[in-house]
Coordinates of C-alpha atoms in Angstrom, one line a residue:
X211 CA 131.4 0.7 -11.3
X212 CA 131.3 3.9 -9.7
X213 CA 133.3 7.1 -10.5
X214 CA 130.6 9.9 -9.4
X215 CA 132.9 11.5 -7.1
X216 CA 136.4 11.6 -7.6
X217 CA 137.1 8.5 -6.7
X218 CA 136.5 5.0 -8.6
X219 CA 135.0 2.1 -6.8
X220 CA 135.7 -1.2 -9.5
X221 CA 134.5 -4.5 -8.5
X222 CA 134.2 -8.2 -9.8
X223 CA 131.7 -10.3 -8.5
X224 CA 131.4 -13.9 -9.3
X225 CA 127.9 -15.5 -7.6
X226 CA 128.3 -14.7 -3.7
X227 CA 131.8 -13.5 -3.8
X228 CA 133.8 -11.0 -5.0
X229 CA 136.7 -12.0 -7.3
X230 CA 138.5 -8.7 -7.3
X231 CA 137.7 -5.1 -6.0
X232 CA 139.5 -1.4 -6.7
X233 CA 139.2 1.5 -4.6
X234 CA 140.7 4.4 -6.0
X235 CA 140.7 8.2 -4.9
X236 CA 141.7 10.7 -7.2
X237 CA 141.1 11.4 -10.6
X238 CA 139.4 9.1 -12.1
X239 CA 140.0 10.2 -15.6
X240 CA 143.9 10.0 -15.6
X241 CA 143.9 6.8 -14.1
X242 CA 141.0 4.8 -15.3
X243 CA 142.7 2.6 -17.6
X244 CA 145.4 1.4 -14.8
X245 CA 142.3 0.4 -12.5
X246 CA 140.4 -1.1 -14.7
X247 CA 143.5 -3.6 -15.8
X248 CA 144.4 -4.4 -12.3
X249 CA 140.6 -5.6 -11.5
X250 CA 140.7 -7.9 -14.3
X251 CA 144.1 -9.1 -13.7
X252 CA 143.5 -10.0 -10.1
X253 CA 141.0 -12.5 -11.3
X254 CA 142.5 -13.4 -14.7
X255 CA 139.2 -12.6 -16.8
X256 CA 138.2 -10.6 -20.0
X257 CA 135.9 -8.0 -20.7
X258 CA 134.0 -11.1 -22.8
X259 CA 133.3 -13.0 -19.2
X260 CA 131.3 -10.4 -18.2
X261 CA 127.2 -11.3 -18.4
X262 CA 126.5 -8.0 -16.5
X263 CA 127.5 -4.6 -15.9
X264 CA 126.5 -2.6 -13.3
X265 CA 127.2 1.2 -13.2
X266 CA 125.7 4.4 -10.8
X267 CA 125.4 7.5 -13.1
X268 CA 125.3 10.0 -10.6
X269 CA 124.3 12.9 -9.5
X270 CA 128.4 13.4 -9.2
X271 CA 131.3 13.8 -10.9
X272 CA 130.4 14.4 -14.4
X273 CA 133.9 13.8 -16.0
X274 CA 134.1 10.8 -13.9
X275 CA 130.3 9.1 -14.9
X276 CA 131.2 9.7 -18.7
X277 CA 134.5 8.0 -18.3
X278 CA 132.4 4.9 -16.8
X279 CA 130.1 5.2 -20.0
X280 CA 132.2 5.6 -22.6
X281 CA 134.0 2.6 -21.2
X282 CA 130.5 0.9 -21.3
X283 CA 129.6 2.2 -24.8
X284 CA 133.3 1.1 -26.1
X285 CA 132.6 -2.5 -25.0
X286 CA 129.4 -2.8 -26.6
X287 CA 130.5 -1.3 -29.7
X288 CA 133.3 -3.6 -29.8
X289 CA 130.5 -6.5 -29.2
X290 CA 132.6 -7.6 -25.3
X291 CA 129.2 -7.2 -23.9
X292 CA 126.0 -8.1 -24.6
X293 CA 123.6 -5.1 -25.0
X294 CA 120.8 -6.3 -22.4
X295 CA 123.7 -6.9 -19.9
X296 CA 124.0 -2.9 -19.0
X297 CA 121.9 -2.0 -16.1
X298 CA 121.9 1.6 -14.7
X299 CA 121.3 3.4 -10.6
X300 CA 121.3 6.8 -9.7
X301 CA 123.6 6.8 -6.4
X302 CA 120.6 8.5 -4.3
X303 CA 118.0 5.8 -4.7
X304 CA 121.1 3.0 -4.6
X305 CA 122.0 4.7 -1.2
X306 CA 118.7 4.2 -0.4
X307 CA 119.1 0.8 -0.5
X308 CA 122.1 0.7 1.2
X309 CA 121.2 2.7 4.2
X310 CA 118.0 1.1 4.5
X311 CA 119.2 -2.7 4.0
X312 CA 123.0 -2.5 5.0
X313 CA 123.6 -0.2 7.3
X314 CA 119.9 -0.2 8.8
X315 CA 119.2 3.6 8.9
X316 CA 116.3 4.7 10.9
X317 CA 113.1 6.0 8.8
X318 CA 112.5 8.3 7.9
X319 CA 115.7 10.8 6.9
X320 CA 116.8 12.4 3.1
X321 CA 119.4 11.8 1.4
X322 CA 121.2 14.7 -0.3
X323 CA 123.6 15.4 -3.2
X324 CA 125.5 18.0 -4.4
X325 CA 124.8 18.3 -8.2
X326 CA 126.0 21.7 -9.2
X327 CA 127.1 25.3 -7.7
X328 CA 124.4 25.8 -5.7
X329 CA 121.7 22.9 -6.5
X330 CA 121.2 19.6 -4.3
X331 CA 119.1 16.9 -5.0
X332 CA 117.3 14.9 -2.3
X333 CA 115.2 12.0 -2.0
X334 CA 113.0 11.4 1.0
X335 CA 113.2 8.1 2.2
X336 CA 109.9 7.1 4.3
X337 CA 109.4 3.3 3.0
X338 CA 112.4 1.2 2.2
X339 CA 110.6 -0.5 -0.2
X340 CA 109.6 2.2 -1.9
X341 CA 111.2 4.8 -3.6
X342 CA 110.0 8.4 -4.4
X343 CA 111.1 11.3 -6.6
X344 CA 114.2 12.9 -6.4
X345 CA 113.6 16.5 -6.5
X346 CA 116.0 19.5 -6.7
X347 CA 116.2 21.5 -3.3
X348 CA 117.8 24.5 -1.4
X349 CA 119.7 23.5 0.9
X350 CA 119.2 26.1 3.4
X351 CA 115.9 24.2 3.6
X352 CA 117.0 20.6 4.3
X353 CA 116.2 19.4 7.4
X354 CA 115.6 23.1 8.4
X355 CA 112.3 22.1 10.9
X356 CA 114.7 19.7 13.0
X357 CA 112.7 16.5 12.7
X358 CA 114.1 14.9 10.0
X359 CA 117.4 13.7 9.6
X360 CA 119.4 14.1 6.4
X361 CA 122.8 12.5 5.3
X362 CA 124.8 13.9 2.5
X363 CA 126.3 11.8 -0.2
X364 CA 130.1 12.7 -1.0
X365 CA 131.1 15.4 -3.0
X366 CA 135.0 17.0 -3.6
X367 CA 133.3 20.2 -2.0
X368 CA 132.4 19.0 1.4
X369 CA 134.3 17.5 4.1
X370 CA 134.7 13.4 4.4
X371 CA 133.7 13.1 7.6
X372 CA 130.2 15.5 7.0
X373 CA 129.5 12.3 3.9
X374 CA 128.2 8.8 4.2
X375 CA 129.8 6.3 1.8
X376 CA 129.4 2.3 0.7
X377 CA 131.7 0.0 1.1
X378 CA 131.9 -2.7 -1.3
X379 CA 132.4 -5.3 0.2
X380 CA 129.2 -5.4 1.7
X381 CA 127.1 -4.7 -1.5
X382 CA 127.2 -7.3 -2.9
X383 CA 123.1 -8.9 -2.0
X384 CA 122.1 -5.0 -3.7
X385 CA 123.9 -5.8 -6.9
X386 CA 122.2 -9.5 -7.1
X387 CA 118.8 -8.1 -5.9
X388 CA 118.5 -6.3 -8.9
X389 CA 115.3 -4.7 -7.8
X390 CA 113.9 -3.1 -11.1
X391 CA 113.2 0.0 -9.4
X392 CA 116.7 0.9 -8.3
X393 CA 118.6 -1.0 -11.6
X394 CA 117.2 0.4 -14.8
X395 CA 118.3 -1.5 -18.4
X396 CA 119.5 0.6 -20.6
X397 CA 121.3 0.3 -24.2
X398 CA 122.8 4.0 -24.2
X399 CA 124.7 4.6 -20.8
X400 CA 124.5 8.3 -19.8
X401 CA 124.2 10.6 -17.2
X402 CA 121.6 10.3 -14.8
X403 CA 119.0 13.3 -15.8
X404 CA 115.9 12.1 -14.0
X405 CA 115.3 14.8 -11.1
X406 CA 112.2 17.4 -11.0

């Protein structure tokens, strides 16, 4: 699941293929519910089939990433899902793997987020195997000496076609790799805080 920025990316995967995938754009909030039900009635499951749950927590969309967690935190409460079935990515270091793996992005080049008024995160992607530490950044500096390239992530403040963006349908291998370092277990979903 991801709802970081104003849009809701739902999916269903069963071994090597998906049984059911949403894509919705808008707000996420008023229409959660209604995408969640038709994902899980295109492939005639409950919430009690699920043996994993796989969520990005941002930077984005605040309203949007608790919406996904307090979905998350519902089911467990109401015991639909075990609790060491949660697992947890940031979208920078998950578009890390993407780029690197999927869409085969040249090294080395940042990726960039808008996470408030005037703050942006960045990660610095030199290894694709290895991830470093997303730090908080001025933008004006980002790729200011012209040598490395940086892509922005979306955010309802920039324009479309200045973002990259995932598709699905091809991520599924990143969802099954669960490489620890990008998918992080966790027992209290909440927004992703872990910048410096």
């Amino acid at each position: 699941m991801d709802a970081g920025f104003d849009r809701l990316k739902l999916g269903i995967a069963n071994e090597d293929h998906w049984m059911s995938t949403v894509e919705y754009e808008g707000s996420v909030i008023e229409h959660f519910s209604d995408v969640v039900g038709k994902c899980f009635g295109e492939c005639g499951i409950n919430f009690t089939d699920l043996t994993r749950i796989c969520f990005l927590n941002g930077p984005g969309s605040t309203m949007g990433i608790r919406t996904i967690c307090t979905f998350v935190r519902t089911l467990k409460l109401l015991q639909q899902v075990e609790e060491n079935a949660i697992y947890a990515a940031n979208h920078l270091h998950f578009h890390q793997l993407y780029q690197t793996h999927v869409t085969r992005r040249h090294l080395p080049f940042c990726i960039v987020a808008k996470a408030g008024f005037h703050q942006w995160l960045c990660l610095r992607v030199d290894d694709k195997h290895k991830l470093d530490v997303i730090r908080k950044v001025d933008m004006q500096h980002v790729g200011s000496d012209g040598e490395i390239p940086f892509v922005r992530l979306p955010h309802p403040s920039l324009p479309k076609e200045e973002c990259v963006d995932y598709h699905l349908s091809q991520c599924l291998p990143l969802l099954y790799s669960m490489d620890p370092c990008i998918w992080q277990a966790t027992s209290s979903p909440d927004l992703y805080q872990g910048y410096v």
